[in-house]
Short mmCIF file of C-alpha atoms in Angstrom, two decimals:
data_model
loop_
_atom_site.label_atom_id
_atom_site.label_comp_id
_atom_site.label_asym_id
_atom_site.label_seq_id
_atom_site.Cartn_x
_atom_site.Cartn_y
_atom_site.Cartn_z
CA MET A 1 398.93 74.49 -69.33
CA LYS A 2 399.68 73.36 -66.24
CA ILE A 3 398.95 75.05 -63.30
CA GLU A 4 402.41 74.15 -61.45
CA LYS A 5 403.67 75.14 -64.46
CA ILE A 6 402.27 78.53 -64.52
CA ILE A 7 403.08 79.04 -61.15
CA LYS A 8 406.87 77.89 -61.33
CA GLU A 9 406.66 80.70 -63.89
CA PHE A 10 404.93 82.97 -61.90
CA MET A 11 407.28 82.73 -59.52
CA GLU A 12 410.22 82.92 -61.50
CA LYS A 13 409.34 86.48 -62.66
CA GLY A 14 408.74 87.84 -59.37
CA GLU A 15 404.38 88.26 -60.63
CA ILE A 16 403.41 86.23 -56.87
CA THR A 17 404.93 86.59 -53.95
CA ASP A 18 403.46 83.31 -52.80
CA PHE A 19 401.59 79.97 -53.50
CA GLU A 20 399.66 77.21 -51.67
CA LEU A 21 398.41 74.77 -52.59
CA ARG A 22 395.22 72.89 -50.53
CA GLY A 23 394.85 69.38 -51.99
CA ASP A 24 394.63 69.19 -55.42
CA LYS A 25 392.10 70.87 -56.73
CA ARG A 26 392.64 74.02 -54.50
CA ILE A 27 395.48 76.87 -55.64
CA PHE A 28 395.72 80.16 -53.51
CA VAL A 29 398.24 82.68 -55.05
CA ARG A 30 399.18 85.71 -53.32
CA ILE A 31 400.19 89.13 -55.04
CA LYS A 32 400.85 92.57 -55.32
CA PRO A 33 397.25 94.86 -56.32
CA GLU A 34 400.05 96.31 -59.00
CA LYS A 35 400.55 92.72 -60.57
CA LEU A 36 396.68 91.72 -60.15
CA LYS A 37 396.19 92.48 -64.36
CA SER A 38 398.97 90.72 -65.64
CA VAL A 39 398.69 87.45 -63.49
CA ILE A 40 394.60 87.09 -64.19
CA GLU A 41 395.73 87.89 -67.94
CA LYS A 42 398.53 85.26 -68.28
CA LEU A 43 395.31 83.28 -65.93
CA VAL A 44 392.72 83.73 -68.30
CA SER A 45 395.14 82.84 -71.85
CA SER A 46 396.62 79.53 -69.92
CA GLY A 47 392.45 78.36 -69.85
CA PHE A 48 391.45 79.49 -66.93
CA ARG A 49 388.79 81.11 -68.21
CA HIS A 50 385.94 81.06 -66.61
CA LEU A 51 385.61 83.64 -63.67
CA ILE A 52 383.60 82.45 -60.67
CA THR A 53 383.76 85.12 -58.75
CA ILE A 54 385.52 88.72 -56.92
CA THR A 55 385.51 87.93 -52.77
CA GLY A 56 386.44 91.27 -50.70
CA VAL A 57 387.30 90.74 -47.23
CA ASP A 58 387.93 93.46 -44.52
CA VAL A 59 390.66 91.79 -42.87
CA GLY A 60 391.72 95.25 -39.89
CA ASN A 61 393.31 97.67 -41.72
CA GLU A 62 392.99 96.17 -45.32
CA ILE A 63 390.28 94.55 -47.08
CA GLU A 64 391.43 91.60 -49.06
CA LEU A 65 390.45 90.54 -52.54
CA LEU A 66 390.20 87.34 -53.70
CA TYR A 67 389.78 86.43 -57.57
CA HIS A 68 388.25 82.81 -58.68
CA LEU A 69 389.27 81.22 -62.09
CA SER A 70 388.43 77.69 -62.79
CA MET A 71 389.74 75.19 -65.14
CA GLY A 72 388.03 71.85 -65.68
CA GLY A 73 387.55 71.93 -61.40
CA ARG A 74 390.47 73.34 -60.55
CA ILE A 75 390.21 76.51 -58.65
CA VAL A 76 393.10 79.40 -58.20
CA SER A 77 392.10 81.92 -56.22
CA VAL A 78 394.59 85.12 -56.41
CA ARG A 79 394.57 87.03 -53.48
CA THR A 80 395.44 90.98 -52.50
CA LEU A 81 395.63 93.26 -50.15
CA VAL A 82 394.25 97.09 -50.74
CA PRO A 83 394.59 99.52 -47.74
CA LYS A 84 391.16 100.70 -46.45
CA ASP A 85 392.31 104.20 -46.39
CA LYS A 86 392.43 104.04 -50.27
CA PRO A 87 391.08 100.80 -51.06
CA ILE A 88 391.83 101.28 -55.58
CA ILE A 89 392.70 98.36 -57.27
CA ALA A 90 392.60 98.05 -61.11
CA THR A 91 389.36 96.72 -63.05
CA ILE A 92 389.83 93.42 -65.08
CA THR A 93 386.51 94.18 -66.90
CA ASP A 94 388.73 94.70 -70.32
CA ILE A 95 390.15 91.23 -69.78
CA ILE A 96 386.82 89.52 -68.29
CA PRO A 97 383.80 91.92 -69.43
CA GLY A 98 381.48 89.67 -66.94
CA ALA A 99 383.54 91.21 -64.15
CA ILE A 100 381.47 94.03 -64.09
CA LEU A 101 378.88 92.16 -62.19
CA TYR A 102 381.04 91.22 -59.93
CA GLU A 103 383.24 94.07 -59.34
CA ARG A 104 379.98 96.47 -58.49
CA GLU A 105 378.58 93.96 -55.80
CA VAL A 106 382.50 94.53 -54.35
CA HIS A 107 381.80 98.20 -54.78
CA ASP A 108 378.55 98.03 -53.08
CA LEU A 109 379.05 96.05 -50.44
CA ILE A 110 383.06 96.59 -49.24
CA GLY A 111 383.70 100.34 -51.08
CA VAL A 112 386.30 99.06 -53.27
CA ILE A 113 387.11 101.66 -56.23
CA PHE A 114 387.96 99.29 -59.86
CA GLU A 115 389.55 101.57 -61.48
CA GLY A 116 389.12 101.99 -65.23
CA CYS A 117 385.83 100.42 -65.04
CA ASN A 118 383.30 102.46 -66.73
CA ASN A 119 379.84 101.71 -64.77
CA LEU A 120 380.21 101.10 -60.77
CA SER A 121 376.69 101.95 -60.01
CA ARG A 122 374.81 100.55 -57.48
CA LEU A 123 373.61 96.72 -57.76
CA VAL A 124 372.47 95.17 -54.62
CA LEU A 125 372.07 97.29 -52.08
CA SER A 126 368.66 98.63 -51.91
CA GLU A 127 367.63 102.80 -53.59
CA ASP A 128 367.17 104.32 -50.80
CA TRP A 129 370.79 102.89 -49.20
CA PRO A 130 373.03 105.94 -47.90
CA ASP A 131 376.25 106.75 -49.69
CA ASN A 132 379.54 105.52 -48.36
CA ILE A 133 378.09 102.98 -46.05
CA TYR A 134 379.20 100.23 -46.72
CA PRO A 135 377.91 96.49 -44.93
CA LEU A 136 380.30 94.58 -45.10
CA ARG A 137 382.87 96.49 -43.75
CA ARG A 138 383.89 95.94 -39.82
CA HIS A 139 384.07 99.37 -38.09
CA MET B 1 327.78 85.38 -33.15
CA LYS B 2 326.36 88.32 -34.27
CA GLN B 3 324.20 88.44 -37.07
CA MET B 4 326.10 88.55 -40.38
CA GLY B 5 325.43 91.64 -42.95
CA LEU B 6 324.58 90.66 -46.99
CA LEU B 7 328.98 92.18 -46.68
CA ASN B 8 330.43 90.30 -44.27
CA TRP B 9 328.55 87.20 -45.93
CA ALA B 10 329.88 87.93 -49.42
CA ARG B 11 333.49 89.03 -48.20
CA ALA B 12 333.88 85.45 -45.65
CA SER B 13 332.81 83.50 -48.54
CA SER B 14 335.23 84.24 -51.14
CA PRO B 15 338.74 85.80 -49.16
CA TRP B 16 340.67 86.20 -52.77
CA ILE B 17 344.32 85.94 -52.21
CA LEU B 18 347.42 87.51 -53.48
CA HIS B 19 350.65 86.14 -52.34
CA PHE B 20 353.84 87.76 -52.28
CA ASN B 21 356.67 87.13 -51.05
CA THR B 22 358.97 90.10 -50.04
CA GLY B 23 362.74 88.66 -50.42
CA GLY B 24 362.22 85.28 -47.89
CA CYS B 25 363.80 81.44 -49.28
CA ASN B 26 361.42 80.57 -51.01
CA GLY B 27 360.24 77.94 -48.35
CA CYS B 28 357.15 79.41 -47.39
CA ASP B 29 356.26 79.58 -50.76
CA ILE B 30 356.23 76.14 -51.41
CA GLU B 31 353.96 75.82 -48.71
CA VAL B 32 351.74 77.84 -49.63
CA LEU B 33 351.36 76.72 -52.94
CA ALA B 34 350.48 73.34 -51.36
CA ALA B 35 347.79 74.74 -49.51
CA LEU B 36 346.11 75.43 -52.70
CA THR B 37 346.76 72.30 -54.48
CA PRO B 38 343.77 69.82 -55.02
CA ARG B 39 344.67 67.33 -51.67
CA TYR B 40 343.72 70.36 -49.11
CA ASP B 41 340.78 72.18 -51.86
CA VAL B 42 340.64 75.39 -50.43
CA GLU B 43 338.32 76.23 -52.71
CA ARG B 44 335.78 74.89 -50.62
CA PHE B 45 336.40 78.10 -48.25
CA GLY B 46 335.73 80.13 -51.55
CA ILE B 47 339.60 80.80 -51.65
CA LEU B 48 341.52 81.69 -54.81
CA VAL B 49 344.56 82.75 -55.38
CA LYS B 50 344.23 86.42 -57.93
CA GLY B 51 346.92 87.43 -59.98
CA SER B 52 346.26 91.01 -59.57
CA PRO B 53 345.93 93.23 -56.08
CA ARG B 54 342.88 94.61 -57.61
CA HIS B 55 340.69 91.32 -57.70
CA ALA B 56 342.33 90.26 -53.79
CA ASP B 57 341.17 91.06 -50.41
CA ILE B 58 344.08 88.92 -48.28
CA LEU B 59 347.23 90.10 -49.28
CA LEU B 60 349.37 86.89 -48.11
CA VAL B 61 353.16 87.77 -47.54
CA THR B 62 356.05 85.60 -47.31
CA GLY B 63 359.30 86.51 -46.42
CA PRO B 64 360.65 89.37 -44.14
CA VAL B 65 360.62 93.20 -45.46
CA THR B 66 363.94 93.77 -47.23
CA ARG B 67 364.88 97.94 -47.25
CA GLN B 68 364.30 97.54 -51.28
CA VAL B 69 360.97 95.69 -51.23
CA LYS B 70 359.32 97.88 -48.96
CA ASN B 71 358.03 100.71 -51.33
CA ARG B 72 356.76 97.72 -53.47
CA LEU B 73 354.33 95.82 -51.06
CA ILE B 74 353.63 99.58 -50.06
CA ARG B 75 352.47 100.14 -53.78
CA ILE B 76 350.86 96.45 -53.95
CA TYR B 77 349.01 97.28 -50.38
CA GLU B 78 347.71 100.51 -51.81
CA GLN B 79 346.24 99.27 -55.32
CA MET B 80 343.95 96.31 -53.14
CA PRO B 81 339.77 97.78 -52.88
CA GLU B 82 338.83 97.84 -49.20
CA PRO B 83 338.15 96.24 -47.37
CA LYS B 84 341.61 94.24 -46.98
CA PHE B 85 343.65 92.53 -44.88
CA VAL B 86 347.08 91.08 -44.56
CA VAL B 87 348.65 87.66 -43.68
CA ALA B 88 351.96 86.87 -42.59
CA VAL B 89 353.53 83.64 -43.29
CA GLY B 90 356.36 82.09 -41.46
CA SER B 91 358.56 83.31 -38.88
CA CYS B 92 360.04 85.84 -41.50
CA ALA B 93 357.02 87.89 -42.36
CA VAL B 94 355.78 87.76 -38.59
CA SER B 95 359.17 89.13 -37.00
CA GLY B 96 362.09 88.99 -39.92
CA GLY B 97 363.03 85.51 -38.46
CA ILE B 98 366.43 84.68 -38.78
CA PHE B 99 367.12 88.04 -40.93
CA ASN B 100 366.14 90.76 -38.44
CA ASN B 101 368.98 92.99 -37.71
CA ALA B 102 370.51 92.49 -41.21
CA TYR B 103 371.14 95.74 -43.14
CA ASN B 104 369.19 94.80 -46.04
CA VAL B 105 365.98 93.87 -43.55
CA LEU B 106 363.44 96.16 -41.78
CA GLY B 107 362.01 93.23 -40.12
CA GLY B 108 358.61 92.09 -40.25
CA VAL B 109 355.66 92.68 -42.59
CA ASP B 110 354.02 94.42 -39.57
CA LYS B 111 356.72 97.27 -39.86
CA VAL B 112 355.49 99.39 -42.64
CA LEU B 113 351.61 97.26 -42.74
CA PRO B 114 348.98 96.39 -40.59
CA VAL B 115 348.72 92.93 -39.85
CA ASP B 116 345.79 90.70 -39.44
CA ILE B 117 347.20 87.59 -38.72
CA TYR B 118 350.25 86.39 -37.94
CA ILE B 119 351.29 82.64 -39.22
CA GLY B 120 354.28 81.00 -37.93
CA GLY B 121 356.58 78.05 -38.13
CA CYS B 122 359.80 77.96 -41.11
CA PRO B 123 357.96 77.22 -42.47
CA PRO B 124 355.07 76.75 -41.59
CA THR B 125 352.31 73.53 -42.58
CA PRO B 126 349.51 73.69 -45.34
CA GLU B 127 347.19 72.94 -42.40
CA ALA B 128 348.33 76.20 -40.22
CA ILE B 129 347.88 78.28 -43.35
CA ILE B 130 344.83 77.26 -43.93
CA ASN B 131 343.92 77.62 -40.32
CA GLY B 132 345.21 81.43 -39.68
CA ILE B 133 343.11 82.15 -43.42
CA LEU B 134 340.15 80.73 -41.97
CA LYS B 135 340.58 82.43 -38.28
CA LEU B 136 341.23 85.79 -40.69
CA VAL B 137 337.18 84.48 -42.56
CA THR B 138 335.85 84.48 -38.86
CA LYS B 139 337.25 87.58 -38.34
CA ILE B 140 335.65 89.39 -41.03
CA LYS B 141 332.29 86.94 -40.38
CA GLU B 142 332.48 89.07 -37.31
CA ALA B 143 333.24 91.95 -38.26
CA HIS B 144 330.61 95.38 -38.17
#
């Protein structure tokens, strides 16, 4: 399915709040965190089956999460904001099992808790790293 | 120059090396490998690369020491028989380089181990690496 059509459908259903096209290869989609699962599910079933990575960015009082999905050279980046004092979002490992590595990395570095993820143990930080300190958070 | 003892003569004639990357970008490793090619023929100095710390006299460290690798580096160093020497190859191993003060990096090798020779450069040329090891060999020759 064409991405333009998917976005149109999303907009009609109110799943996404905003979108932006940058060139013909990159599409940014802004969503509310509670819509994440349904949006990812829809994108995966329409062909965007390759999750490139999950990015976490500290943007002040919130943490922005970007889920980059691709199909045939086109990349859809799903952006969503979670509050920094309660950074909880649903896991997508039940839709894309390989996302576990990215979720663990984001959990390590920026402290987002992926609800429903069955293993959020340490991945990239060293063994002696203190708990509750997230190196990529700005203070 | 002082009279060299038999042991020092033997040590200075066969400086066997163990190469260990503590978290670098691989640039220095490529230069170390280049220094070991027949073009430079380091075996004329008796330099050999060994696969086990138990066979090595010199620990050749490339890359900044990360928090994760610290204990492994110490463990490898402790497995080497005495007398042992450490050579820090490249800016990262010397001081942490551009990775210094990063959250996952402790700094240069001298934060963890006593370093005998520092070879700067990003990366140092094979000539510089060989020169550094030969300076260490001179140090061994002049030791008591």
